[in-house]
Short mmCIF file of C-alpha atoms and ligand atoms in Angstrom, two decimals:
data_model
loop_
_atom_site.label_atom_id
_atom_site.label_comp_id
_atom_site.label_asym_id
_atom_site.label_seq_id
_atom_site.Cartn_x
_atom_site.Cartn_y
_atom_site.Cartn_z
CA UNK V 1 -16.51 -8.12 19.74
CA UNK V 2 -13.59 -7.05 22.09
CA UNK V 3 -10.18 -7.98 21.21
CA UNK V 4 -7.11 -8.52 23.17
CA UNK V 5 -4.72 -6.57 21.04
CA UNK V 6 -2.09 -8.00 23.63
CA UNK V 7 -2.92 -11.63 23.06
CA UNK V 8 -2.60 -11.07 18.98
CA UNK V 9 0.62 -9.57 19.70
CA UNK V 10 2.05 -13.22 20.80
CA UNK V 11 0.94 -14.26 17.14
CA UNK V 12 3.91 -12.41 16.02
CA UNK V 13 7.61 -13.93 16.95
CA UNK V 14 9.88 -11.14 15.54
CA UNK V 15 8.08 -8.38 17.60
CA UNK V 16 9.75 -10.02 21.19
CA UNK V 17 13.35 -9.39 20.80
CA UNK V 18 16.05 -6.63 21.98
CA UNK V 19 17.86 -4.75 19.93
CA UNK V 20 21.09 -2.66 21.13
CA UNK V 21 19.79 -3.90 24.73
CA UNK V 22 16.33 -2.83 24.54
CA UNK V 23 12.67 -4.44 23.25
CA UNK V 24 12.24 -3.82 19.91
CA UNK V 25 9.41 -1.30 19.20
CA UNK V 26 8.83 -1.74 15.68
CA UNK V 27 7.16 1.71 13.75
CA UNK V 28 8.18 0.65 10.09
CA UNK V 29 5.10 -0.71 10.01
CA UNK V 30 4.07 1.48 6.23
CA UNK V 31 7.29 0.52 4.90
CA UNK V 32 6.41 -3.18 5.50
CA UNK V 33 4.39 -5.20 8.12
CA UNK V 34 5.66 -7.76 10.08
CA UNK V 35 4.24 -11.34 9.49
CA UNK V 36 1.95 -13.67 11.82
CA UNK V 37 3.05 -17.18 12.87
CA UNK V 38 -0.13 -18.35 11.16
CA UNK V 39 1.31 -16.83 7.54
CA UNK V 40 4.86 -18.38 8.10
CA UNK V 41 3.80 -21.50 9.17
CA UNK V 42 1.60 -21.28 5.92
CA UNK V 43 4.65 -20.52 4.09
CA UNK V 44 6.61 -23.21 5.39
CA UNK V 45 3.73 -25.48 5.11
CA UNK V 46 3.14 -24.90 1.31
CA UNK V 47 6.40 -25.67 0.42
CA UNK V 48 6.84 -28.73 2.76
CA UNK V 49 3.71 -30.68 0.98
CA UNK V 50 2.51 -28.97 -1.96
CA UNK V 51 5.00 -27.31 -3.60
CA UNK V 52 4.59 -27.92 -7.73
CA UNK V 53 3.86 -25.18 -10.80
CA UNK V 54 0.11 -23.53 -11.36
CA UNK V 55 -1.99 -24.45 -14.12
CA UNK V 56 0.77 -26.48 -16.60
CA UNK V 57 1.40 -29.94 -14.63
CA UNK V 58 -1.12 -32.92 -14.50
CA UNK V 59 0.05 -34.41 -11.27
CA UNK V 60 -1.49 -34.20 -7.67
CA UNK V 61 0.95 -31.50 -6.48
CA UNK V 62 0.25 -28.65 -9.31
CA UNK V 63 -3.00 -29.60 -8.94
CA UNK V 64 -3.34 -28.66 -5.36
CA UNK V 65 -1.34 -25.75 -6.11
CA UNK V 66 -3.19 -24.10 -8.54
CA UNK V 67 -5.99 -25.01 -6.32
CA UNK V 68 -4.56 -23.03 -3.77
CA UNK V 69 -3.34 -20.19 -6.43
CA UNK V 70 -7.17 -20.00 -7.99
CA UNK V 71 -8.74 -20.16 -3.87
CA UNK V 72 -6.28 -17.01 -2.96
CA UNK V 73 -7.84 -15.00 -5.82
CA UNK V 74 -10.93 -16.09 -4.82
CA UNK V 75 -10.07 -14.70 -1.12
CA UNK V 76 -8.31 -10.68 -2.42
CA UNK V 77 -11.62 -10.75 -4.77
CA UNK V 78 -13.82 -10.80 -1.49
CA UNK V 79 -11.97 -9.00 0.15
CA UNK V 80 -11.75 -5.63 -2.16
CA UNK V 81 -15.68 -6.99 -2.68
CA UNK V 82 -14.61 -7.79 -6.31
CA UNK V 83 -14.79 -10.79 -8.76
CA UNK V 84 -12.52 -13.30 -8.63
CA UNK V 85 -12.05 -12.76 -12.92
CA UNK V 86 -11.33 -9.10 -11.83
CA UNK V 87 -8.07 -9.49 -9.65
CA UNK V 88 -4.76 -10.21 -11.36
CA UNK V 89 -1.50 -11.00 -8.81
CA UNK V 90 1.17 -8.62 -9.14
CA UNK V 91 4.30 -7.82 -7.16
CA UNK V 92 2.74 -5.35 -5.67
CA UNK V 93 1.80 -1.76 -5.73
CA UNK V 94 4.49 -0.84 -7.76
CA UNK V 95 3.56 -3.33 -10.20
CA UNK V 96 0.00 -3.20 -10.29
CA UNK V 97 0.32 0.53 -11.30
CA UNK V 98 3.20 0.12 -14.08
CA UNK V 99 0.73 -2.21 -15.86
CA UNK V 100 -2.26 -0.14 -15.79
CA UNK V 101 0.03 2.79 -17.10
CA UNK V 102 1.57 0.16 -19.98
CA UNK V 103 -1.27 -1.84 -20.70
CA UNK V 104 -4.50 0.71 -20.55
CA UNK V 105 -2.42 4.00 -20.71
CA UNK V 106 -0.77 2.73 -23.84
CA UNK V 107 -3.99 1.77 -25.57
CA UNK V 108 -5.70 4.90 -24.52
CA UNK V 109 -3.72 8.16 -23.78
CA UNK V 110 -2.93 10.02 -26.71
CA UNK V 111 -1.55 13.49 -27.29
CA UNK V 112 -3.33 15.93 -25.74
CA UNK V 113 -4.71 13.77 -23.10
CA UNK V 114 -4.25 14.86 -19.17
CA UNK V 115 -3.18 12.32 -16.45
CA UNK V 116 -4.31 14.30 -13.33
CA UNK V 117 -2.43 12.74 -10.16
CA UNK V 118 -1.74 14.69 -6.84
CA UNK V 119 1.24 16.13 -4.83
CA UNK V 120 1.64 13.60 -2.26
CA UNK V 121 1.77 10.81 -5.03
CA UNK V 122 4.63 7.66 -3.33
CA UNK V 123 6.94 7.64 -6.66
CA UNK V 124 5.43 4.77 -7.80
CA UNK V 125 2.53 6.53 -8.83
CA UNK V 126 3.68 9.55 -10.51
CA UNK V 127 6.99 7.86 -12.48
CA UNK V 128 4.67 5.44 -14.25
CA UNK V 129 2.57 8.30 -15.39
CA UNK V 130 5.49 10.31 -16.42
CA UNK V 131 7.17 7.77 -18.44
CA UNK V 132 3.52 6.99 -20.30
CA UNK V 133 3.05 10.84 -20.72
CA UNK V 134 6.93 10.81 -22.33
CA UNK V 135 5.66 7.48 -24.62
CA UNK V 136 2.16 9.16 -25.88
CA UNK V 137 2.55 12.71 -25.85
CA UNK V 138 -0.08 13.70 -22.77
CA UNK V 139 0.27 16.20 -20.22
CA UNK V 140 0.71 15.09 -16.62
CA UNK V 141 -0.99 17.49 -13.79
CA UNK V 142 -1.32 17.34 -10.10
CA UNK V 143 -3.46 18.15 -7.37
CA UNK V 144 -1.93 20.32 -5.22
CA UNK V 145 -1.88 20.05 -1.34
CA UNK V 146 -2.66 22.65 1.24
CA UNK V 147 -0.56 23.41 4.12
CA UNK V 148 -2.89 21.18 6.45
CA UNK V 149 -1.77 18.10 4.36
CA UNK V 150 -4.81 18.18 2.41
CA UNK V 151 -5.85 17.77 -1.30
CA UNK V 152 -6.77 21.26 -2.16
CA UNK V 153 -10.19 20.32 -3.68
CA UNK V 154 -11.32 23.92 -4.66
CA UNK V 155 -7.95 23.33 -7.80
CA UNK V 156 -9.91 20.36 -8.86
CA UNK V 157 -12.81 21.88 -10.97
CA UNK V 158 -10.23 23.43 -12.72
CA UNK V 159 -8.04 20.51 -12.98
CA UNK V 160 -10.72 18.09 -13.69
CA UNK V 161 -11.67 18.98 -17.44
CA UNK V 162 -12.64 16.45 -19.88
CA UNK V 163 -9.16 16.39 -21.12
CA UNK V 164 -8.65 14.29 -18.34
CA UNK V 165 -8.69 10.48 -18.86
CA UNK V 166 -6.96 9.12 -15.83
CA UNK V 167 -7.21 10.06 -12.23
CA UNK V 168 -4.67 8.21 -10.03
CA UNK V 169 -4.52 8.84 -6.39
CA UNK V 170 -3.24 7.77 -3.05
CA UNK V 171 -6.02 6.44 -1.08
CA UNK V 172 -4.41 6.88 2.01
CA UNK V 173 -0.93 8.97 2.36
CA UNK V 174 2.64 7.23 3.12
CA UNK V 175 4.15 10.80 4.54
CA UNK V 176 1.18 12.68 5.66
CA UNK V 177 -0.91 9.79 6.88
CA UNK V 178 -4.38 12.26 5.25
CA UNK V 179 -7.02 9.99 3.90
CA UNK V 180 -8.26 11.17 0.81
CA UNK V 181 -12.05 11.03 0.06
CA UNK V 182 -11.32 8.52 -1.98
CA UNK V 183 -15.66 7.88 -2.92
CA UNK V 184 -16.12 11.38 -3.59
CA UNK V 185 -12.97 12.25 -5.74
CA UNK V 186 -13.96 9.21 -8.16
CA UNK V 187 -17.06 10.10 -8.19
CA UNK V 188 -16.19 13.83 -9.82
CA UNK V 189 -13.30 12.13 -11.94
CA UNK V 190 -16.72 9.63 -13.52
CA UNK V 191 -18.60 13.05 -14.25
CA UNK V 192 -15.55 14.26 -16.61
CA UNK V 193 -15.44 10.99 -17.94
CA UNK V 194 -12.00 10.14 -16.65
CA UNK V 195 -10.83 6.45 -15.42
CA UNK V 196 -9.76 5.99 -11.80
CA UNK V 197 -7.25 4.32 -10.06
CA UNK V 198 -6.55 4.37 -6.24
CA UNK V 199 -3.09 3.74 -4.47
CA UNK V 200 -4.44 1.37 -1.79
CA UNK V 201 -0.93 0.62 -0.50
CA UNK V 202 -1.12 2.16 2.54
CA UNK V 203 -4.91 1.03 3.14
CA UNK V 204 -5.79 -2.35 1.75
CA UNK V 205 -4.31 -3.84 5.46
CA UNK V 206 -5.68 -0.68 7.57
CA UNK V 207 -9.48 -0.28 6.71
CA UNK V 208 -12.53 -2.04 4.79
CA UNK V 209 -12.31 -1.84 1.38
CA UNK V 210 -15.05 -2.36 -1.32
CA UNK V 211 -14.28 -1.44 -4.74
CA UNK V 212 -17.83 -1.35 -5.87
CA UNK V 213 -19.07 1.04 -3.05
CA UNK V 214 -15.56 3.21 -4.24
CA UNK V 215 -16.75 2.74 -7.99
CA UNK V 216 -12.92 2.83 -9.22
CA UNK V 217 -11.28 1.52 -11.98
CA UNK V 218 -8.44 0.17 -10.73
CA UNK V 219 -7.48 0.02 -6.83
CA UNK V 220 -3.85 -2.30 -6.67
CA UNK V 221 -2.03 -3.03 -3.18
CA UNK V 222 0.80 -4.82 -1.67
CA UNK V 223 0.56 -7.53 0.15
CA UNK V 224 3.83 -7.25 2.59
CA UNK V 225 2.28 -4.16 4.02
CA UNK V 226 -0.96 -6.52 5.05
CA UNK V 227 0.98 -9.47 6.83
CA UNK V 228 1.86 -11.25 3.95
CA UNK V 229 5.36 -11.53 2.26
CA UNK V 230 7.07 -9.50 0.10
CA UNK V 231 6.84 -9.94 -3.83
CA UNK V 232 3.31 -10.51 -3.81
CA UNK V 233 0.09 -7.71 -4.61
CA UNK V 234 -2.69 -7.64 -7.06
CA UNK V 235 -4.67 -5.16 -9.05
CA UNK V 236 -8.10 -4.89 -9.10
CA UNK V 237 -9.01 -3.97 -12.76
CA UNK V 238 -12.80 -3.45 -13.28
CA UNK V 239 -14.33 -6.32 -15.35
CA UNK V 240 -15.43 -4.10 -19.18
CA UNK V 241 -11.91 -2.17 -18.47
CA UNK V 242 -9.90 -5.11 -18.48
CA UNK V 243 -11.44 -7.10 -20.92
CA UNK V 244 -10.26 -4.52 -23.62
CA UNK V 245 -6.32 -4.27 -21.98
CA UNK V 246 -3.81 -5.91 -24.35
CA UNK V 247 -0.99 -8.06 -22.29
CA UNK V 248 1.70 -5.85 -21.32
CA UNK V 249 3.87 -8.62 -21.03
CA UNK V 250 4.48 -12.09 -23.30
CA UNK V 251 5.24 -15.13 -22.22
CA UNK V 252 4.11 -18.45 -20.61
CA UNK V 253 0.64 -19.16 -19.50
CA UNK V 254 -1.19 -15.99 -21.14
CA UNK V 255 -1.60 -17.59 -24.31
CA UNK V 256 -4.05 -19.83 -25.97
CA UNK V 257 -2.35 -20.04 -29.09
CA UNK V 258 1.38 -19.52 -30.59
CA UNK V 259 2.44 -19.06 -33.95
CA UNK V 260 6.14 -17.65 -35.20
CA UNK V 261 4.13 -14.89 -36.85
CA UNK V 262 1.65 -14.00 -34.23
CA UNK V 263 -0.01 -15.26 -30.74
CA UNK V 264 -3.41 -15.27 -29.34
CA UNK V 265 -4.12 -14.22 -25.65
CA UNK V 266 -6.28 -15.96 -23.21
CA UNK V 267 -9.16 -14.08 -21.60
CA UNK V 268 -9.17 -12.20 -17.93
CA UNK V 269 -6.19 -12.26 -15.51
CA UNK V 270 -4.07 -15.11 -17.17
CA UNK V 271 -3.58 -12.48 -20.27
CA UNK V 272 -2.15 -10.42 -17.78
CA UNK V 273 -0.04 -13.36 -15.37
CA UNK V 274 2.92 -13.99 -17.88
CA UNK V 275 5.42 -16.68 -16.70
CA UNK V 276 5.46 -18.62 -13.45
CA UNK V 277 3.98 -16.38 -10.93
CA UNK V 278 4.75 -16.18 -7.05
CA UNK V 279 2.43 -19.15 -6.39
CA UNK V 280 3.96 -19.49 -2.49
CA UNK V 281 2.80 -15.47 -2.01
CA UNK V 282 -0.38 -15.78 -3.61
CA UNK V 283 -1.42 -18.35 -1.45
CA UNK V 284 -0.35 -16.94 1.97
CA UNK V 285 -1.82 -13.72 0.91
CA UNK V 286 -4.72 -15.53 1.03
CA UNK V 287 -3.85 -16.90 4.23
CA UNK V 288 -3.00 -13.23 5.25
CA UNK V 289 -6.29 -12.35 4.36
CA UNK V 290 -7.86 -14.58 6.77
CA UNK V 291 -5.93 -13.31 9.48
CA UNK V 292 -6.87 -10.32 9.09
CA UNK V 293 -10.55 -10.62 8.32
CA UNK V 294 -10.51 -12.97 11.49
CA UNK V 295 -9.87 -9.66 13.11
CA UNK V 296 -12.16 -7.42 11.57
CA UNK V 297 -10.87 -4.21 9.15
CA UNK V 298 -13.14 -2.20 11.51
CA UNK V 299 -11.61 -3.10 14.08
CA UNK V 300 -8.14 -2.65 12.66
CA UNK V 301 -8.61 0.44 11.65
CA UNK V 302 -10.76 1.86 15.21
CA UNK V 303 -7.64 0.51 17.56
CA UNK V 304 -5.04 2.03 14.94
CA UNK V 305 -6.98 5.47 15.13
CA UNK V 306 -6.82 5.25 18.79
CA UNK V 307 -2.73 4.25 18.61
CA UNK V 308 -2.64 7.55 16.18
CA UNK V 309 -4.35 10.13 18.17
CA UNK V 310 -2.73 8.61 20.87
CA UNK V 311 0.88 9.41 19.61
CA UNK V 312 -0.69 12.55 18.31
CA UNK V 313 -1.66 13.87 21.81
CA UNK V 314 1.86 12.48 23.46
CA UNK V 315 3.87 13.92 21.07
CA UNK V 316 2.18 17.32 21.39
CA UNK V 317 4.60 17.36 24.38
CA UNK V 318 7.66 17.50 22.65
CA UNK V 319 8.88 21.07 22.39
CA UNK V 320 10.22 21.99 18.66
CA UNK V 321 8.81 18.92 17.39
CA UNK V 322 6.60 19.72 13.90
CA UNK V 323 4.16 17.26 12.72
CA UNK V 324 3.23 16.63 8.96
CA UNK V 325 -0.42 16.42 7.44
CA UNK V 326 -3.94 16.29 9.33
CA UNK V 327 -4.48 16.35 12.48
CA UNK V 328 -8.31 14.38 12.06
CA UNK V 329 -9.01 11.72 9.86
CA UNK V 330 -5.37 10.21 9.35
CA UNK V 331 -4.13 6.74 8.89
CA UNK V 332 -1.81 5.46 11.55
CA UNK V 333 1.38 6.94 10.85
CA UNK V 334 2.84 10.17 11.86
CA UNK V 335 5.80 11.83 10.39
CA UNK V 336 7.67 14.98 11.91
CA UNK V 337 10.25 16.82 12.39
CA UNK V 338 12.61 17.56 15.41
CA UNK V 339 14.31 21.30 15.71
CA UNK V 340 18.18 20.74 15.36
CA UNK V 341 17.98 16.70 14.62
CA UNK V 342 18.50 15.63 10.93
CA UNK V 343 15.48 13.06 10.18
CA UNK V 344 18.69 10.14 9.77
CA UNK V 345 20.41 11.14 12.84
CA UNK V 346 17.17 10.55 14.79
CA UNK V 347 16.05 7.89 12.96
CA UNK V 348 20.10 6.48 13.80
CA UNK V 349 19.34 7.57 17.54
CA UNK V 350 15.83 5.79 17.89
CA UNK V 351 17.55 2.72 16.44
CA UNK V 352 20.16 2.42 19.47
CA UNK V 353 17.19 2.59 21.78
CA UNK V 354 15.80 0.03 19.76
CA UNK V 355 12.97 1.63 17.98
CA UNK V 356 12.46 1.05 14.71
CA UNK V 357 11.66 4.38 12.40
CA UNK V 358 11.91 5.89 9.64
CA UNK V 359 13.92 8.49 8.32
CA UNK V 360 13.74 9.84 4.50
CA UNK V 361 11.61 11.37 1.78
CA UNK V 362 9.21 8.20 1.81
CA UNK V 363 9.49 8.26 -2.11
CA UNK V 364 7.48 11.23 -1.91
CA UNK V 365 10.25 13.72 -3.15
CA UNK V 366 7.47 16.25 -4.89
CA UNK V 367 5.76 16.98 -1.67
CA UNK V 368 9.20 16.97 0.36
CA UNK V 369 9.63 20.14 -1.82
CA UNK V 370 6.40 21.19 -0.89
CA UNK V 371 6.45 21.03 2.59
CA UNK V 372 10.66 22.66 2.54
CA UNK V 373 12.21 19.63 4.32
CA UNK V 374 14.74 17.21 2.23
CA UNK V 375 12.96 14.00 4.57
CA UNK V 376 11.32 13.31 7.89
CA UNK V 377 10.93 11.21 10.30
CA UNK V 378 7.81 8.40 10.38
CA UNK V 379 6.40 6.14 12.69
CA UNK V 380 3.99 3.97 11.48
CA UNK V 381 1.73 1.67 14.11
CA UNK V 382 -0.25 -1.31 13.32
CA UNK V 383 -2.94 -3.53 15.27
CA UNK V 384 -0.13 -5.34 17.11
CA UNK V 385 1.68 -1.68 18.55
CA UNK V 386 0.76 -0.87 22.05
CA UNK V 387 0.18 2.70 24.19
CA UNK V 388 3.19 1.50 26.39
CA UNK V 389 5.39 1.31 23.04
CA UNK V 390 4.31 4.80 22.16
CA UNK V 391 5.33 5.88 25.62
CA UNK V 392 8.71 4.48 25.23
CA UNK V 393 9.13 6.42 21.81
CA UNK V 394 8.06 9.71 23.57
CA UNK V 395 10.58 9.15 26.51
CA UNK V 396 13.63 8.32 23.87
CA UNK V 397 12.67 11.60 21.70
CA UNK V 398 12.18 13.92 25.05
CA UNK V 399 15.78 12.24 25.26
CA UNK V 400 17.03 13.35 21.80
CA UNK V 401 15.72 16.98 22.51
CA UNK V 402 18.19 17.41 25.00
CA UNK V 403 21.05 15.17 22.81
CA UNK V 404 20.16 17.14 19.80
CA UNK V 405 19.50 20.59 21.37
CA UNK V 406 21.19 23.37 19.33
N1 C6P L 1 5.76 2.83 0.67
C1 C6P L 1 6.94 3.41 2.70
O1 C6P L 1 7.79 3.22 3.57
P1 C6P L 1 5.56 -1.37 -3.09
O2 C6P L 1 7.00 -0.95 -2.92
O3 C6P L 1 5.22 -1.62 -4.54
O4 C6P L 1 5.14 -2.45 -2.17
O5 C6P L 1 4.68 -0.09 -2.60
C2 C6P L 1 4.93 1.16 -3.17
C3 C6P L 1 4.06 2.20 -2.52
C4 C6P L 1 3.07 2.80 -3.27
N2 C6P L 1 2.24 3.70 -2.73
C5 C6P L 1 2.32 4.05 -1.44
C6 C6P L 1 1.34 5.02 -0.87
C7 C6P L 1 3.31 3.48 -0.63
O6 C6P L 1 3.37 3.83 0.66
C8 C6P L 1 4.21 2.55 -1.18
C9 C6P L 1 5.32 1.99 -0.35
C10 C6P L 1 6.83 2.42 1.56
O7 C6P L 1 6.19 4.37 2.76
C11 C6P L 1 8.14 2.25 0.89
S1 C6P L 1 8.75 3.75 0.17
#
């Protein structure tokens, strides 16, 4: 199947605009993704004709919404090659991970126990674990990272004793762009006995993804970095895991029964899908979904590669220009750094030229350390970026160079 990558770019309406006086090129594509006309219209749709509550009204409208709501967990199941009673909506990444660290960790970390993460965690997987290793008493340990942007996998037969019990990773890394062998590093975390749980922030929208074939525990994602809005995500908890997960949080709709003294919990997701729930996000995830499996993860992923080593080879050019992690086998995002240019005064530069960086730690303030910058600079490319937008960025950063020259 051949794709015109030019034609899908018309699917998008906020991509054709100027900014400061020129078109937009838009590389803040790992901080979020911009959104099809297909999931807007959905949006817009939804709440134009169907809009009603899931799963507590017995009228025609929460009917066909929870329809909806039950079909889009029906489509993130398929698509992370999961069951349906295995996926519970979230907020997002962020989410998904606080209630594996609050709902499992709490029920099964003790003192004594090792969490084993790595140094190029995003926040959002390391303060969860620190916070549950405060609340139980466990040790928290990390992976360190070689200076090719690697996971330095001859620490891990050290690190990976049976003391371990939980091995949470990035799957794919926000400020390095390295894609960790995600299959193989479960597979040694299984031998020592220790549950697994992938970051698939940065990959659920890049790549195919099949849980079963990956054999973790928990993989959880965010859907605004996959076309679909913000405040939606889901967690992928593995069936005999999270049928023995208390609720992490009470309310509405996780019940089957309330007492004063005491409440019963309902079975599967709901337990875990307290209060009314983004029903409009659930469901245009699931239209996102479509999208994108319309297009083919493969396919996604092979012309993203090709963006990536594109910009990799261009920006080999730039004298005084360092680039972060791997050079193979990357996701399609590549941070750096320019001699003499602050990563916010380039990012501020790039922006009056109208392209759209970014410029910080990327929540990734452990390996910032590491690597002995405060922040960088990141562009991050998805299916709808072009070679010719790539050339532009090169021209405006041979441009900075000389603005920025010491
Ligand atoms: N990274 C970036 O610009 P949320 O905020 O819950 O949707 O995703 C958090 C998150 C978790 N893990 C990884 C690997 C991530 O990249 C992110 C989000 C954004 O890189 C915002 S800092």
């Amino acid at each position: 199947m051949t794709i015109d990558w030019t034609t899908i770019r018309q699917d998008f309406p906020i991509l054709h605009q100027e900014v400061h006086g020129h078109p937009l090129i838009y590389f803040d594509n790992a901080a979020t993704s911009q959104k099809p006309r297909h999931v807007i219209e959905a949006l817009v749709g939804y709440y134009e004709r169907d809009n009603a509550n899931v799963h507590r009204g017995l009228h025609e409208l929460s009917g066909r919404a929870t329809d909806a709501y039950e079909e889009s967990r029906r489509k993130v199941a398929q698509y992370l090659g999961a069951g349906e009673e295995e996926i519970i909506f979230t907020r997002g990444t962020t989410e998904g991970i606080n209630l594996v660290a609050q709902s499992w960790g709490r029920a099964n970390i003790k003192m004594g126990d090792v969490i084993l993460v790595t140094e190029m965690e995003h926040h959002s997987n390391l303060v969860p674990w620190q916070m549950l290793a405060l609340q139980t008493g466990a040790t928290l340990k990390h992976v360190p990272v070689t200076d090719e942007g690697e996971l330095d996998l001859d620490q891990l037969d050290t690190l990976l004793t049976e003391q371990v019990k939980m091995f949470a990773f990035v799957h794919v890394s926000n400020s390095l762009g390295t894609i960790n062998p995600a299959k193989e590093l479960i597979a040694r975390a299984k031998a020592v006995g220790a549950v697994t749980l992938l970051d698939g922030a940065q990959s659920a929208g890049h790549m195919p993804v099949n849980v079963r074939d990956l054999d973790c525990d928990f993989y959880a994602f965010s859907g605004h970095k996959m076309c679909a809005p913000t405040g939606i995500g889901a967690l992928y908890a593995r069936g005999p895991v999270l049928a023995e997960m208390p609720p992490w949080q009470g309310g509405g709709e996780m019940i089957t029964r309330v007492q004063f003294e005491s409440s019963f919990y309902k079975e599967g997701p709901a337990r875990f899908e307290a209060g009314t729930p983004d029903i409009s996000g659930a469901i245009v995830l699931g239209e996102a979904i479509d999208y994108l499996e319309a297009l083919g993860r493969e396919h996604i992923f092979q012309h993203d590669s090709e963006l990536t080593a594109y910009a990799l080879e261009r920006m080999a050019e730039i004298e005084g220009l360092r680039i972060f992690g791997p050079r193979l086998n990357r996701g399609s995002l590549v941070a750096f750094a320019l001699e003499g240019a602050h990563p916010h005064d380039l990012t501020t530069y790039a922006n009056s030229f109208g392209l759209a960086l970014r410029g910080g730690h990327h929540c990734t303030q452990p390996l910032m350390r590491k690597l002995k910058v405060p922040s960088t600079t990141r562009a991050s490319f998805y299916f709808y970026n072009t070679r010719e937008e790539i050339d532009r960025m090169i021209a405006i950063l041979q441009a900075a160079r000389t603005f920025f020259a010491p």
